C-alpha positions as CSV (number, residue, x, y, z in Angstrom):
1,X,97.5,82.1,90.2
2,X,96.4,81.9,93.8
3,X,97.1,78.2,93.7
4,X,100.6,79.0,92.4
5,X,101.3,81.2,95.4
6,X,100.1,78.5,97.8
7,X,102.2,75.9,96.0
8,X,105.3,78.0,96.0
9,X,107.7,77.0,98.7
10,X,109.5,80.3,98.9
11,X,108.9,83.9,97.8
12,X,109.3,83.0,94.1
13,X,106.7,81.4,91.9
14,X,108.3,78.8,89.6
15,X,107.0,77.4,86.3
16,X,105.9,74.2,87.9
17,X,103.7,76.2,90.3
18,X,101.9,77.8,87.3
19,X,101.0,74.6,85.4
20,X,97.8,73.4,87.0
21,X,95.7,70.3,86.1
22,X,93.3,72.4,84.0
23,X,96.2,73.4,81.8
24,X,97.1,69.8,80.8
25,X,95.1,70.0,77.6
26,X,97.8,72.5,76.4
27,X,100.2,69.6,76.3
28,X,98.0,66.9,74.8
29,X,99.2,65.2,71.6
30,X,96.2,66.6,69.7
31,X,97.3,70.2,70.2
32,X,100.3,72.0,69.0
33,X,102.3,73.5,71.8
34,X,103.0,77.2,71.4
35,X,105.7,78.0,73.9
36,X,105.2,81.8,73.4
37,X,101.5,81.5,74.4
38,X,102.3,79.4,77.4
39,X,105.1,81.8,78.5
40,X,102.9,84.9,78.0
41,X,100.0,83.3,79.9
42,X,102.3,82.4,82.8
43,X,104.0,85.8,82.8
44,X,100.7,87.7,82.7
45,X,99.3,85.6,85.5
46,X,102.4,86.2,87.6
47,X,102.3,89.9,87.1
48,X,98.6,90.1,88.0
49,X,99.2,88.0,91.1
50,X,102.1,90.1,92.3
51,X,100.2,93.3,91.7
52,X,97.4,92.0,93.7
53,X,99.8,90.9,96.5
54,X,101.4,94.4,96.5
55,X,98.0,96.2,96.4
56,X,99.0,97.6,93.0
57,X,102.4,99.0,94.1
58,X,104.3,98.7,90.8
59,X,107.7,99.5,92.3
60,X,107.3,96.7,94.8
61,X,105.8,94.4,92.2
62,X,108.8,95.0,89.9
63,X,111.2,94.3,92.7
64,X,109.5,91.0,93.6
65,X,109.4,90.0,89.9
66,X,113.1,90.8,89.5
67,X,112.5,93.3,86.7
68,X,112.9,97.1,86.4
69,X,109.9,99.3,86.8
70,X,110.1,100.3,83.2
71,X,110.1,96.7,82.1
72,X,107.0,96.1,84.2
73,X,105.2,99.1,82.5
74,X,106.1,97.6,79.1
75,X,104.7,94.3,80.1
76,X,101.6,95.9,81.6
77,X,100.9,97.5,78.2
78,X,101.8,94.3,76.3
79,X,99.3,92.3,78.3
80,X,96.6,95.0,78.4
81,X,96.9,95.4,82.2
82,X,97.7,99.1,82.2
């Protein structure tokens, strides 16, 4: 996630910033690609990174992520981050 922040050219982290070299095995022909798992992993990592960046300030994190505070709380619970 730290690498994604470094790679990001502006204040937003894009999907291409999240897919690192060690994630390539997810896309190999031997594995089935589960887009929900990939999305959830990226979303969880983005939330953790933004919370770290905001020193745990959930209101600020939600604003940066472009979601409501209540949506952030739902996602924190969903990803066992609460």
